[in-house]
CSV table of C-alpha atoms in Angstrom, one decimal:
chain,number,residue,atom,x,y,z
A,1,ASP,CA,127.6,105.4,91.7
A,2,THR,CA,126.6,105.4,95.3
A,3,ALA,CA,123.1,106.7,95.7
A,4,VAL,CA,123.4,108.1,99.2
A,5,SER,CA,127.0,108.9,100.3
A,6,GLN,CA,128.1,110.3,103.6
A,7,THR,CA,131.6,111.2,104.9
A,8,PRO,CA,133.5,110.4,106.9
A,9,LYS,CA,132.9,106.7,107.5
A,10,TYR,CA,134.7,106.8,110.8
A,11,LEU,CA,135.2,109.7,113.1
A,12,VAL,CA,137.1,109.6,116.4
A,13,THR,CA,137.3,112.8,118.3
A,14,GLN,CA,137.8,114.2,121.8
A,15,MET,CA,135.1,115.5,124.0
A,16,GLY,CA,134.3,119.1,123.5
A,17,ASN,CA,135.3,119.2,119.8
A,18,ASP,CA,133.0,120.3,117.0
A,19,LYS,CA,132.6,118.0,114.0
A,20,SER,CA,130.6,117.8,110.8
A,21,ILE,CA,129.2,114.9,108.8
A,22,LYS,CA,128.3,115.4,105.2
A,23,CYS,CA,125.7,113.6,103.2
A,24,GLU,CA,124.8,113.7,99.5
A,25,GLN,CA,122.2,111.9,97.5
A,26,ASN,CA,122.1,111.6,93.7
A,27,LEU,CA,118.6,110.0,93.5
A,28,GLY,CA,116.7,113.3,93.0
A,29,HIS,CA,114.8,112.7,96.2
A,30,ASP,CA,112.9,115.5,97.9
A,31,THR,CA,113.4,114.3,101.5
A,32,MET,CA,116.5,113.7,103.5
A,33,TYR,CA,117.0,112.4,107.0
A,34,TRP,CA,119.4,111.9,109.8
A,35,TYR,CA,119.0,108.8,112.0
A,36,LYS,CA,121.1,107.8,115.0
A,37,GLN,CA,121.8,104.2,115.8
A,38,ASP,CA,123.0,103.7,119.4
A,39,SER,CA,124.8,100.8,121.0
A,40,LYS,CA,121.5,99.0,121.4
A,41,LYS,CA,121.1,99.1,117.7
A,42,PHE,CA,117.9,101.2,117.8
A,43,LEU,CA,117.5,103.5,114.8
A,44,LYS,CA,116.0,106.8,115.9
A,45,ILE,CA,115.0,109.7,113.6
A,46,MET,CA,116.8,113.0,114.4
A,47,PHE,CA,115.9,115.3,111.6
A,48,SER,CA,113.9,115.3,108.4
A,49,TYR,CA,114.2,117.9,105.6
A,50,ASN,CA,111.8,118.2,102.6
A,51,ASN,CA,113.0,120.4,99.8
A,52,LYS,CA,115.5,122.1,102.1
A,53,GLU,CA,112.8,122.8,104.7
A,54,LEU,CA,113.1,121.3,108.2
A,55,ILE,CA,110.1,119.1,108.8
A,56,ILE,CA,111.0,117.0,111.8
A,57,ASN,CA,113.3,118.0,114.7
A,58,GLU,CA,113.0,115.3,117.3
A,59,THR,CA,114.2,115.8,120.8
A,60,VAL,CA,117.8,116.3,120.0
A,61,PRO,CA,120.2,118.6,121.9
A,62,ASN,CA,120.6,121.9,120.2
A,63,ARG,CA,124.3,121.0,119.9
A,64,PHE,CA,123.2,119.1,116.8
A,65,SER,CA,122.4,121.4,113.8
A,66,PRO,CA,121.5,120.1,110.4
A,67,LYS,CA,122.0,122.2,107.3
A,68,SER,CA,120.6,121.6,103.9
A,69,PRO,CA,122.2,123.8,101.3
A,70,ASP,CA,120.2,122.2,98.5
A,71,LYS,CA,117.9,119.2,98.0
A,72,ALA,CA,120.8,116.8,97.4
A,73,HIS,CA,122.7,117.6,100.5
A,74,LEU,CA,122.0,117.4,104.2
A,75,ASN,CA,124.9,117.9,106.6
A,76,LEU,CA,125.1,117.5,110.3
A,77,HIS,CA,127.1,119.7,112.6
A,78,ILE,CA,127.7,118.7,116.2
A,79,ASN,CA,129.1,121.2,118.7
A,80,SER,CA,130.8,120.4,122.0
A,81,LEU,CA,130.8,116.6,121.5
A,82,GLU,CA,130.0,114.4,124.5
A,83,LEU,CA,130.7,110.8,125.3
A,84,GLY,CA,127.0,110.0,124.8
A,85,ASP,CA,127.1,111.2,121.2
A,86,SER,CA,129.1,108.1,120.3
A,87,ALA,CA,126.9,106.2,117.8
A,88,VAL,CA,126.4,105.4,114.2
A,89,TYR,CA,124.8,108.3,112.3
A,90,PHE,CA,122.9,107.4,109.1
A,91,CYS,CA,121.8,109.7,106.4
A,92,ALA,CA,118.9,108.6,104.2
A,93,SER,CA,116.7,110.0,101.5
A,94,SER,CA,113.2,109.2,100.1
A,95,GLN,CA,110.8,110.5,97.5
A,96,VAL,CA,107.4,111.9,98.1
A,97,GLN,CA,104.6,110.2,96.1
A,98,GLY,CA,101.1,111.3,95.7
A,99,LYS,CA,99.2,112.4,98.8
A,100,GLY,CA,102.5,113.2,100.5
A,101,VAL,CA,103.4,109.6,101.3
A,102,ASN,CA,107.1,108.9,101.3
A,103,THR,CA,108.5,105.9,99.5
A,104,GLU,CA,111.1,103.7,101.1
A,105,ALA,CA,114.3,105.3,102.4
A,106,PHE,CA,117.7,104.7,101.0
A,107,PHE,CA,120.5,104.9,103.5
A,108,GLY,CA,124.1,106.0,103.4
A,109,GLN,CA,126.8,103.6,104.7
A,110,GLY,CA,126.8,105.4,108.1
A,111,THR,CA,129.3,107.4,110.1
A,112,ARG,CA,130.7,105.7,113.1
A,113,LEU,CA,131.3,108.4,115.6
A,114,THR,CA,133.5,107.7,118.7
A,115,VAL,CA,133.9,110.4,121.3
A,116,VAL,CA,136.8,109.8,123.7
B,1,ARG,CA,102.5,101.6,123.5
B,2,LYS,CA,105.7,101.9,121.4
B,3,GLU,CA,105.2,103.1,117.9
B,4,VAL,CA,106.7,100.0,116.3
B,5,GLU,CA,107.2,96.9,118.4
B,6,GLN,CA,109.1,93.7,117.4
B,7,ASP,CA,110.3,90.6,119.3
B,8,PRO,CA,114.1,91.2,119.4
B,9,GLY,CA,114.9,87.5,119.3
B,10,PRO,CA,117.4,86.1,118.6
B,11,PHE,CA,115.8,83.5,116.4
B,12,ASN,CA,118.3,80.6,116.0
B,13,VAL,CA,117.2,78.3,113.2
B,14,PRO,CA,118.8,75.6,111.1
B,15,GLU,CA,119.2,75.9,107.3
B,16,GLY,CA,116.0,75.1,105.5
B,17,ALA,CA,113.8,76.1,108.4
B,18,THR,CA,110.8,78.4,108.0
B,19,VAL,CA,110.7,81.4,110.4
B,20,ALA,CA,108.2,84.1,111.0
B,21,PHE,CA,108.6,87.6,112.4
B,22,ASN,CA,105.8,89.7,113.8
B,23,CYS,CA,105.5,93.4,114.3
B,24,THR,CA,102.8,95.7,115.7
B,25,TYR,CA,102.4,99.5,115.2
B,26,SER,CA,100.5,102.0,117.3
B,27,ASN,CA,99.3,104.6,114.8
B,28,SER,CA,96.2,103.4,113.0
B,29,ALA,CA,96.6,106.1,110.3
B,30,SER,CA,100.0,104.7,109.2
B,31,GLN,CA,100.3,104.8,105.4
B,32,SER,CA,103.1,102.5,104.3
B,33,PHE,CA,105.0,99.6,105.7
B,34,PHE,CA,108.3,97.9,105.0
B,35,TRP,CA,110.7,95.3,106.1
B,36,TYR,CA,114.3,96.3,106.0
B,37,ARG,CA,117.4,94.1,106.6
B,38,GLN,CA,120.5,95.2,108.4
B,39,ASP,CA,123.7,93.2,108.4
B,40,CYS,CA,126.3,93.8,111.1
B,41,ARG,CA,128.0,97.2,110.8
B,42,LYS,CA,126.1,98.0,107.6
B,43,GLU,CA,123.3,100.3,106.6
B,44,PRO,CA,119.7,99.1,106.6
B,45,LYS,CA,118.5,98.0,103.2
B,46,LEU,CA,115.0,97.6,101.9
B,47,LEU,CA,113.9,93.9,101.9
B,48,MET,CA,110.3,94.4,100.7
B,49,SER,CA,107.4,96.7,100.9
B,50,VAL,CA,104.3,95.4,102.6
B,51,TYR,CA,100.9,95.8,101.0
B,52,SER,CA,97.4,95.2,102.3
B,53,SER,CA,96.9,92.4,99.8
B,54,GLY,CA,100.1,90.7,101.0
B,55,ASN,CA,103.1,90.2,98.8
B,56,GLU,CA,105.7,87.6,98.1
B,57,ASP,CA,109.3,87.8,96.8
B,58,GLY,CA,110.9,84.4,96.4
B,59,ARG,CA,111.3,82.9,99.8
B,60,PHE,CA,109.9,86.0,101.6
B,61,THR,CA,106.3,86.7,102.2
B,62,ALA,CA,105.0,89.8,103.9
B,63,GLN,CA,101.5,90.4,105.3
B,64,LEU,CA,99.7,93.4,106.7
B,65,ASN,CA,96.6,93.3,108.9
B,66,ARG,CA,95.4,96.9,109.3
B,67,ALA,CA,92.6,96.0,111.6
B,68,SER,CA,95.0,94.5,114.1
B,69,GLN,CA,97.8,96.9,113.2
B,70,TYR,CA,100.1,93.9,112.6
B,71,ILE,CA,102.8,93.1,110.1
B,72,SER,CA,104.5,89.8,109.5
B,73,LEU,CA,107.4,88.5,107.5
B,74,LEU,CA,107.8,84.8,106.7
B,75,ILE,CA,111.1,83.4,105.4
B,76,ARG,CA,111.0,79.9,103.9
B,77,ASP,CA,113.9,77.6,103.3
B,78,SER,CA,116.3,79.7,105.4
B,79,LYS,CA,119.8,80.2,104.1
B,80,LEU,CA,123.0,81.0,106.0
B,81,SER,CA,123.0,84.3,104.2
B,82,ASP,CA,119.6,85.2,105.7
B,83,SER,CA,121.4,85.8,109.1
B,84,ALA,CA,120.8,89.5,109.8
B,85,THR,CA,118.6,91.8,111.8
B,86,TYR,CA,115.2,92.4,110.3
B,87,LEU,CA,113.6,95.8,110.9
B,88,CYS,CA,109.9,96.5,110.8
B,89,VAL,CA,109.3,100.0,109.4
B,90,VAL,CA,106.2,102.2,109.3
B,91,ASN,CA,105.5,105.5,107.8
B,92,PRO,CA,103.0,106.9,110.3
B,93,PHE,CA,101.8,110.1,108.7
B,94,ASN,CA,100.4,111.2,105.4
B,95,GLN,CA,102.7,114.2,105.1
B,96,ALA,CA,105.7,115.1,103.0
B,97,GLY,CA,108.9,114.8,104.9
B,98,THR,CA,107.7,112.5,107.7
B,99,ALA,CA,110.2,109.9,108.6
B,100,LEU,CA,110.1,106.2,108.6
B,101,ILE,CA,109.8,104.8,112.1
B,102,PHE,CA,111.9,101.7,112.8
B,103,GLY,CA,111.3,98.9,115.2
B,104,LYS,CA,114.2,97.7,117.2
B,105,GLY,CA,114.7,94.8,115.0
B,106,THR,CA,114.6,91.0,115.2
B,107,THR,CA,117.9,89.1,115.0
B,108,LEU,CA,118.0,86.0,112.9
B,109,SER,CA,120.8,83.5,113.0
B,110,VAL,CA,120.7,80.6,110.5
B,111,SER,CA,123.2,77.8,111.2
B,112,SER,CA,124.3,74.8,109.1
């Protein structure tokens, strides 16, 4: 079974559309993330949720809205898509150890978003 | 200073070579450190955690120098299959939910 799964794997859409990416983890982790990897391959944190609570919300346009219905799911909804949103979006999860330190993160296979 | 900084490379080495990657981080309170590997068009995967005492896993050795805020990865006897991007990763805060911060990665190409 896949530990962190996200759908769809590929998403091609027109500017102005609204789209969602879904993510699920079956590892029992407390923390889930969304990362964006741009054309220069830099992985940048977008959001972090711990036990369904938003912890990190980096400087991301408010067209991006994460939703965590439960600990195992973190979805990403994007409104009014723009050309610059084209990137690979990775979902990840990790577990909190003692003293609040997160273990390594496990990543989903990524969603390659292309806005045309 | 960037949070996590790496030499992007590329490092082009022949099979059997030894290659070392370095990484520096800016937050002296950082708690945990990792090296990840990312193959082309794939997700990042954990290669190894980095401990203060240093650790070794087969051909791979990772070192941490907290005083210099410096992390290294040594790969001995390089294989063709080692060709990938190696990402230095730091957990900068001692708080639940804080995210791993990734360097931009160092590209390794091993040739026969």
